[in-house]
Each structure stands twice: as C-alpha cells, then as structure tokens.
XYZ file of C-alpha atoms in Angstrom:
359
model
C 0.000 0.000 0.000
C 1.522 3.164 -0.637
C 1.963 6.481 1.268
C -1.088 8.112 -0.110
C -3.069 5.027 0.355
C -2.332 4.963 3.948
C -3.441 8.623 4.400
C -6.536 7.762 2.336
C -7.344 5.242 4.704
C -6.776 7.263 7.403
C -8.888 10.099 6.217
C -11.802 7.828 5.970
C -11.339 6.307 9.476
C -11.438 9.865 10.920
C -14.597 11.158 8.524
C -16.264 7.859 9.681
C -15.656 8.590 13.606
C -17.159 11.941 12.919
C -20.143 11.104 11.387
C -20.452 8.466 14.356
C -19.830 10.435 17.562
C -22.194 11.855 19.181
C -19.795 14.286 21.079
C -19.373 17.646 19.189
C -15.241 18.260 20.089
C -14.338 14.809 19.043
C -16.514 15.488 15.624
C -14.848 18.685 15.823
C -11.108 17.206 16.104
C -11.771 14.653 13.769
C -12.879 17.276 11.295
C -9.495 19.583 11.562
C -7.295 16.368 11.313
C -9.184 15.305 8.290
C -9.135 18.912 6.946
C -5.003 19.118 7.657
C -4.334 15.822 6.437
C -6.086 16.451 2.790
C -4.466 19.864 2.717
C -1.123 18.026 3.777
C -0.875 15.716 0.560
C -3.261 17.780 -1.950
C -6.010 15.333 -1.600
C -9.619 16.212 -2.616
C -13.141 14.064 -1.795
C -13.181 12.517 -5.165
C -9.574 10.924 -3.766
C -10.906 9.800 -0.699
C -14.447 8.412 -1.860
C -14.299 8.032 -5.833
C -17.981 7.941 -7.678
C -17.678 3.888 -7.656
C -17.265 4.172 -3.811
C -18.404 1.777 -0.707
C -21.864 0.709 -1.349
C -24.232 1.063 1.430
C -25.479 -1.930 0.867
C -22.149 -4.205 1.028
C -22.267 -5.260 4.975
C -18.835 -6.581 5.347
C -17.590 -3.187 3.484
C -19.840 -1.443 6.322
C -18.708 -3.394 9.084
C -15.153 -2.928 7.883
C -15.801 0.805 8.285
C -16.675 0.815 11.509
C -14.297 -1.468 12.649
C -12.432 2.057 11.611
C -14.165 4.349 12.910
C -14.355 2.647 16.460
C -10.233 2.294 16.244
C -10.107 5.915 15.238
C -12.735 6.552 18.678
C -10.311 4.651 20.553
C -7.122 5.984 19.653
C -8.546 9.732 19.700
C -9.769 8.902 23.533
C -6.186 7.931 24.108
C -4.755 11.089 23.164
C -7.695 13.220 25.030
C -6.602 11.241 28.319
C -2.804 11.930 27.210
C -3.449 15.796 27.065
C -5.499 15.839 30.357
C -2.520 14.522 32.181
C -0.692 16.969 30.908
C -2.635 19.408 31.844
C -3.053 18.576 35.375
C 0.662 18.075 35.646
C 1.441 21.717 34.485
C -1.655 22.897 36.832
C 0.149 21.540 39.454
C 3.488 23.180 38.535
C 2.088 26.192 38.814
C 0.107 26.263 41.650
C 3.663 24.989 43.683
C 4.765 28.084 41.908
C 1.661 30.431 42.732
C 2.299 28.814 46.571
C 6.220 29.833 47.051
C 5.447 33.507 45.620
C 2.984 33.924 48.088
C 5.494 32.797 50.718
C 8.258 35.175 49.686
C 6.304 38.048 48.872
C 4.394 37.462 52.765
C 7.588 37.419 53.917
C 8.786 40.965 52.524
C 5.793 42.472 53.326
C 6.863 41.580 57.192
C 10.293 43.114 56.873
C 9.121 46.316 55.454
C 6.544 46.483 58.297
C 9.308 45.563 60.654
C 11.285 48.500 59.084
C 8.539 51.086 59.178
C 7.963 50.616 62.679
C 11.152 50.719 63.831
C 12.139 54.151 61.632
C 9.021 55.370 63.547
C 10.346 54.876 66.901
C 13.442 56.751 65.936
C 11.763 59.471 64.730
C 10.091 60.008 67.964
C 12.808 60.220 70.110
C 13.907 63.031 68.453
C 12.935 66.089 69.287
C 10.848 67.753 65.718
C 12.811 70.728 64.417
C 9.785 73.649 64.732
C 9.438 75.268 61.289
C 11.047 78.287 60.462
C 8.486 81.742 60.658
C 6.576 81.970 56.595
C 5.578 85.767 56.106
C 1.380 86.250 56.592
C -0.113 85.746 53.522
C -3.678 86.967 51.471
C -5.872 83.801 50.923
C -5.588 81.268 48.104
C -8.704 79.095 46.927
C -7.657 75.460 46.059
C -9.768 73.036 43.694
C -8.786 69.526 43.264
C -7.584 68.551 40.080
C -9.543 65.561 39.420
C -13.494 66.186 40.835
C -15.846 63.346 40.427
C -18.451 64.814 43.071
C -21.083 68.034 42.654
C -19.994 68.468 46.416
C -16.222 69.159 45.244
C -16.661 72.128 42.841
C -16.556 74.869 46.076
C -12.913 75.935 46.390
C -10.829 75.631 49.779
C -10.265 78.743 51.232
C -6.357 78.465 52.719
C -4.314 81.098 54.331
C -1.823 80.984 57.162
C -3.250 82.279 60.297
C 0.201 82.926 62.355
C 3.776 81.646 62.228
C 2.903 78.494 62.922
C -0.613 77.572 61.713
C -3.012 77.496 58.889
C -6.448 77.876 58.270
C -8.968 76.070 56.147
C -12.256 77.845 55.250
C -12.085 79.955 58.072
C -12.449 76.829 60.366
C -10.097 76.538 63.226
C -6.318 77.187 62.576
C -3.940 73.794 62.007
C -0.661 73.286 63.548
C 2.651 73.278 61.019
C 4.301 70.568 62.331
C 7.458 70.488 60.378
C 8.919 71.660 57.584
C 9.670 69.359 54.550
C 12.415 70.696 52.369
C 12.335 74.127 50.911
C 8.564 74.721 50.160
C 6.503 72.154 51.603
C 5.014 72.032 55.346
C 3.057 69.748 56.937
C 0.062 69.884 58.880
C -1.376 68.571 62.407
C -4.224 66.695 60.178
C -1.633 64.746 57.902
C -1.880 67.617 54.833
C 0.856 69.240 53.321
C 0.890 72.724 51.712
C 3.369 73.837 49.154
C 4.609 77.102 48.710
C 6.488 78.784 45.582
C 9.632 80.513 46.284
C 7.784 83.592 46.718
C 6.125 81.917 49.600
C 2.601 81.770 47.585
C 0.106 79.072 48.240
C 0.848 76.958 45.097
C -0.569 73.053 45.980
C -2.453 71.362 48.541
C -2.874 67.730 49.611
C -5.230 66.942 51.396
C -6.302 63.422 52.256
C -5.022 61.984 49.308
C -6.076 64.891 46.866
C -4.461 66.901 44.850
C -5.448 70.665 45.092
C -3.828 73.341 43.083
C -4.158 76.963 44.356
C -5.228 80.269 42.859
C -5.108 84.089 43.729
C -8.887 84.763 43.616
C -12.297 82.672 44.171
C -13.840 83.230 40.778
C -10.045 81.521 39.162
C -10.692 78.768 41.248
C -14.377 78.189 40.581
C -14.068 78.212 36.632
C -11.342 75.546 36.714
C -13.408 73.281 39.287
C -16.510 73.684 36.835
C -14.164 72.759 34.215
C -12.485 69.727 36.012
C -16.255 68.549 36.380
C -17.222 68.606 33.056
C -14.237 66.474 32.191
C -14.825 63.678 34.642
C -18.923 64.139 33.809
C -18.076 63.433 29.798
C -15.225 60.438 30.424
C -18.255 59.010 32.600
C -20.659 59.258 29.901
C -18.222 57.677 28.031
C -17.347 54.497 29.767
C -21.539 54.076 30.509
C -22.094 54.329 26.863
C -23.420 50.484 25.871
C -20.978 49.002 23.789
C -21.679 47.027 20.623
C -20.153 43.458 20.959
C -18.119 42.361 18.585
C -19.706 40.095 15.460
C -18.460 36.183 15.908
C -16.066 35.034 13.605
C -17.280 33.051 10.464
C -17.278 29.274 10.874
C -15.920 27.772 8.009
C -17.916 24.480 7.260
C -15.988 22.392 5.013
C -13.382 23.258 2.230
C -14.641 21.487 -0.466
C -18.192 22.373 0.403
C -17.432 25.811 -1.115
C -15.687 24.128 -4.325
C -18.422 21.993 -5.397
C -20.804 24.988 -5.257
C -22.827 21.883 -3.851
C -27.222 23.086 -4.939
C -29.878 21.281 -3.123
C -33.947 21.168 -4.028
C -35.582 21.778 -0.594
C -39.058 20.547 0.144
C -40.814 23.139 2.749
C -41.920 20.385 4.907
C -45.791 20.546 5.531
C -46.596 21.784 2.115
C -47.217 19.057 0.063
C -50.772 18.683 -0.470
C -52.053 15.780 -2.656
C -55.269 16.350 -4.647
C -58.170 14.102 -5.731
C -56.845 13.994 -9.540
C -53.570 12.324 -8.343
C -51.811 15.892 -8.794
C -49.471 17.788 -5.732
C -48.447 20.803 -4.621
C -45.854 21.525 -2.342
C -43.033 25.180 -2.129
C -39.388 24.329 -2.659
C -36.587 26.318 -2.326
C -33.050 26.527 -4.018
C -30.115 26.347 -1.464
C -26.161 26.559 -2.494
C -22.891 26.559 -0.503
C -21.524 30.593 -1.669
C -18.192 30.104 0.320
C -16.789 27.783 2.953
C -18.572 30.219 5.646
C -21.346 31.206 2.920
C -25.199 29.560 2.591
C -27.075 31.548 -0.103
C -31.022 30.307 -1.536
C -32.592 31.257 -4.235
C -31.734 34.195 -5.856
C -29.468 35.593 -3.372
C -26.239 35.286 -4.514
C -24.269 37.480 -1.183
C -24.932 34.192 0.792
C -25.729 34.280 4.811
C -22.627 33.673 6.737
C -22.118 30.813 9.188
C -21.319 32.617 12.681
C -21.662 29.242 14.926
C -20.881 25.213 15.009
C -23.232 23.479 16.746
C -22.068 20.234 16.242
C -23.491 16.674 14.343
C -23.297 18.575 11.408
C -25.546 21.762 12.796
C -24.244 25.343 11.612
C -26.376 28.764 13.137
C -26.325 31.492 10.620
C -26.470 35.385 10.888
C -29.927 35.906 10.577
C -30.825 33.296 13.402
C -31.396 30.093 10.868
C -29.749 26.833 11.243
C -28.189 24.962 8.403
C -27.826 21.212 8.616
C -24.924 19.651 6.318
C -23.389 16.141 6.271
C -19.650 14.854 6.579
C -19.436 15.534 2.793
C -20.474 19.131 2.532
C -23.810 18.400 1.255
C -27.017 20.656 2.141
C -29.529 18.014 4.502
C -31.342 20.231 6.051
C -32.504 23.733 6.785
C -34.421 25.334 8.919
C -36.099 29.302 8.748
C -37.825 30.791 11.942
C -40.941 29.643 10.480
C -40.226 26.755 8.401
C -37.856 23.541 7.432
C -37.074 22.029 4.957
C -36.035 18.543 3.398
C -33.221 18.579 0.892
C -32.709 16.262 -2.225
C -30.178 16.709 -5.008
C -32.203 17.674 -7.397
C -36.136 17.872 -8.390
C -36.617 14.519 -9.690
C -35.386 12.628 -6.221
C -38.301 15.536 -4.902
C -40.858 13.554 -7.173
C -39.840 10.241 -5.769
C -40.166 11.500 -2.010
C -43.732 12.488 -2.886
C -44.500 9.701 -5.209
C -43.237 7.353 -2.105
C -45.272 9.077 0.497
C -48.518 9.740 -1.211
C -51.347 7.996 0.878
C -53.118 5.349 -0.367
C-alpha cells in the first residue's frame, strides 16, 4: 500500500468517527485532522471516496468501516486522556509556583513592616525641628484637580493664620508641624501645603487629593466647573453600551465551497395531494456561496455561518440553522418559520412524494 493510500485510509477512518460520535469536540477534532491531512498531501473528496465508492449496501464493506471508525474513537480517547494529564501536571506546577510567591512576597511584606515601625520609633525620640516663621499671607482658593463629586466644585479657602498655623475655610487654625524641604510644610491633620519661592500658596494635599491653588475665588471656581465637566463626559463615556463584537465566520468544510454543492428543498408541511392524483408543495433553491457562505434562491451574497453546533448543525447570521453532512452536502434547513427537506435535485423531490402519497 503506498503512502497516499495509507493517508486515504486514514482520512476515511477519521470522517467515519465523525459522522459516528455523538460528542461535538471529538466530531470537531476529527474534522481539523481530516481537513489538515487532505491539505497536507493535496487530496480532494473525489480521492478519498471516488464515484464507484463503498456501497451502502455491502455489509462486510460497512462493518469494515466501523471497525475504523471505532479504532479511530479509541485511539482519539487515548490522546484526550494523554493531554489531560498533561494538563493537570502543568496545573500543578504552577500552583507549587503560585504557593512559594505567596510565601516570599508574605515574607517581605513583614520586613518592610518591621522596618517602618522601627524608623518610627526613631523618629520620635527626636525632638521635631519647629518650622522656620513663613511671612502672613492673602488667601488662596484650592480646587482639586480631578473632581468626580457636585460636592467638590466649592474651592478651599487656605491662608496661614500665624507663624505656625493654617487655616482652612475659616475653620479653626492647624498646627505646622514640620517643615519638609524648601517649600513644603506639613500639617497637624496629615496635609501638606506647598509654597512657591515667593512663599505663595501653590498646591495642597489633602487626604489623598491633589489641590492646586489660585489668587482669587472666581479663578478657582471656573477651573473646578471645568475639572467637572471632564470627569462628567469620560463618565458618559465608559456608561455608553458598547456594541459586541460580530463572531467570527465558521468555516464548514473546504470542499463544500468548491463543489458549489445546490440542493432542491421541500418546505416540509406543504405538500398537499389532490383528488386527480396531482401535488403541490413550495421548494426552495439552497447553495454553498463560500466555505462560511449559505445563499437560496436568488441571493447570490450568501448568509454567513457565525456558529458550530455540532453533528453537522451550523447557526447562521440571521438566526437560521443549516444542517450539512460529513461531505459538505445541504440536509437540512431550517427558517424561523419553516424547514425544509433537501434532495439533489427535483426529480429525487418527485420520488419522495411519489413514495409518500397515501393510499
């Protein structure tokens, strides 16, 4: 037997597990190896099941086959259990990795508590240099530089109230504890005011906020209105409903696009056989368009295939279902309202009727 032979035979082992198993990811798997196997040695259906075929009707060829396909179940099984092992191995890898991180990185977080403390203790027992004397200064109004609340827009009225203290919207004066470098100095309450070299108001933080400071209350309002109309339009923009994105195009078979494969379709339920012996019945034209591409009748743009839903079952953009064999070949389709039944051409339509006329 030669090479190609052997990867004939193969192919038809795998098409014959898919049309078999009733589990969509093996049908799936079996479809991609056939698919990369074909594409491998520039085979095409007509090399893998000539017109003068396996008869359907020759049980020993039939058996034969699924003698096949059951090997082909078997051996695919083998490799699913092979790839699970794998799989839990590396999970476990990684959680003995995930564990010792966790260790180490527990373990700095104590020595840089350890260290914090004990830099605070030595702070204490020093006695805190008292800040050098800042000249009295005319108020400043301070807005914070990124307001997300209505409640934030009034400015923060700041001036120094002696030497050694500072007042906040005319509420009580605040100790300066120290001072930090050059401009800044903090406060009793944990917030720390920077002045310019001119020793001019020229930041704020306070609580975690970032104020900037201006000479006059009207300054400070129009920026604060103008901060809030930022934050109000970048909310608007991350509440806006997004569109999801379209699913990708399944792409049913590849020679089910070649073949251009056109199927007759009865609309089941319409056949209606009258007392001279005649019938009516509605068909409809269906035709493969592309491998991701169903059109019918005269629409030639086609309605792409968005999802596999296994044992052959394909949804389609516009919410129909499309039912195709392991050869590419139209079976059945259904509408939102109707299905149909689908023959190869109109005369195997008579037959079907002729066959289920009553009697």
């Amino acid at each position: 037997m030669t090479d190609k032979q052997k990867q004939i035979e193969k192919i038809r082992k795998l098409l014959a597990l898919a049309a078999q198993s009733s589990s969509d990811g093996e049908s799936s798997n079996a479809f991609s190896r056939v698919r990369r196997y074909m594409a491998a040695y520039g085979l095409t259906m007509e090399d893998i099941y000539p017109k003068s075929g396996p008869s359907s009707s020759n049980s020993a060829e039939a058996e034969r086959y699924r003698r096949e396909a059951e090997n082909a179940r078997q051996q695919a099984e083998a490799e699913r259990k092979g790839r699970d092992q794998e799989r839990r191995v590396r999970e476990e890898a990684e959680k003995r990795t995930l564990s010792t991180r966790r260790k180490k990185d527990s373990a700095a977080t104590r020595n840089i508590s350890v260290a914090r403390r004990n830099r605070n203790l030595r702070s204490s027992s020093v006695k805190r240099r008292r800040p050098t004397a800042v000249v009295r200064l005319s108020a400043r109004y301070c807005v914070d530089n990124d307001i997300e609340d209505f409640s934030q827009l009034n400015p923060l009225k700041v001036q120094f109230a002696n030497n050694h203290s500072v007042g906040l919207n005319d509420g009580e004066p605040l100790q300066i504890n120290e001072r930090l470098g050059d401009k800044g100095y903090s406060l009793e309450n944990g917030d720390i005011i920077t002045l310019s070299k001119d020793a001019v108001i020229t930041g704020l933080n306070s609580g975690g906020r970032e104020l900037s400071c201006y000479a006059t209350a009207k300054k400070a309002r129009s920026v604060s209105n103008e901060h809030y109309r930022t934050y109000q339009a970048r909310a608007e923009q991350l509440s806006a409903p997004k569109t999801p994105p379209a699913p990708d195009p399944v792409n049913i078979f590849e020679y089910s696009a070649n073949s251009r494969n056109v199927r007759t379709c009865l609309a089941d339920g319409t056949q209606e056989y009258k007392s001279d012996g005649s019938v009516s019945y509605k068909l409809q034209t269906f035709f493969f368009v592309s491998p991701s591409e169903v059109g019918f009748g005269k629409n030639t743009s086609g309605i792409t295939v968005v999802k596999q839903e296994g044992n052959g079952m394909y949804k389609l953009s516009n919410d129909d279902e499309v039912g195709v064999d392991v050869f590419g070949t139209i079976q059945r389709y259904w509408t939102k309202k109707l299905s149909f039944t689908c023959f190869a051409d109109e005369q195997e339509v008579g037959r079907y009727l002729s066959a289920h006329a009553p009697q």
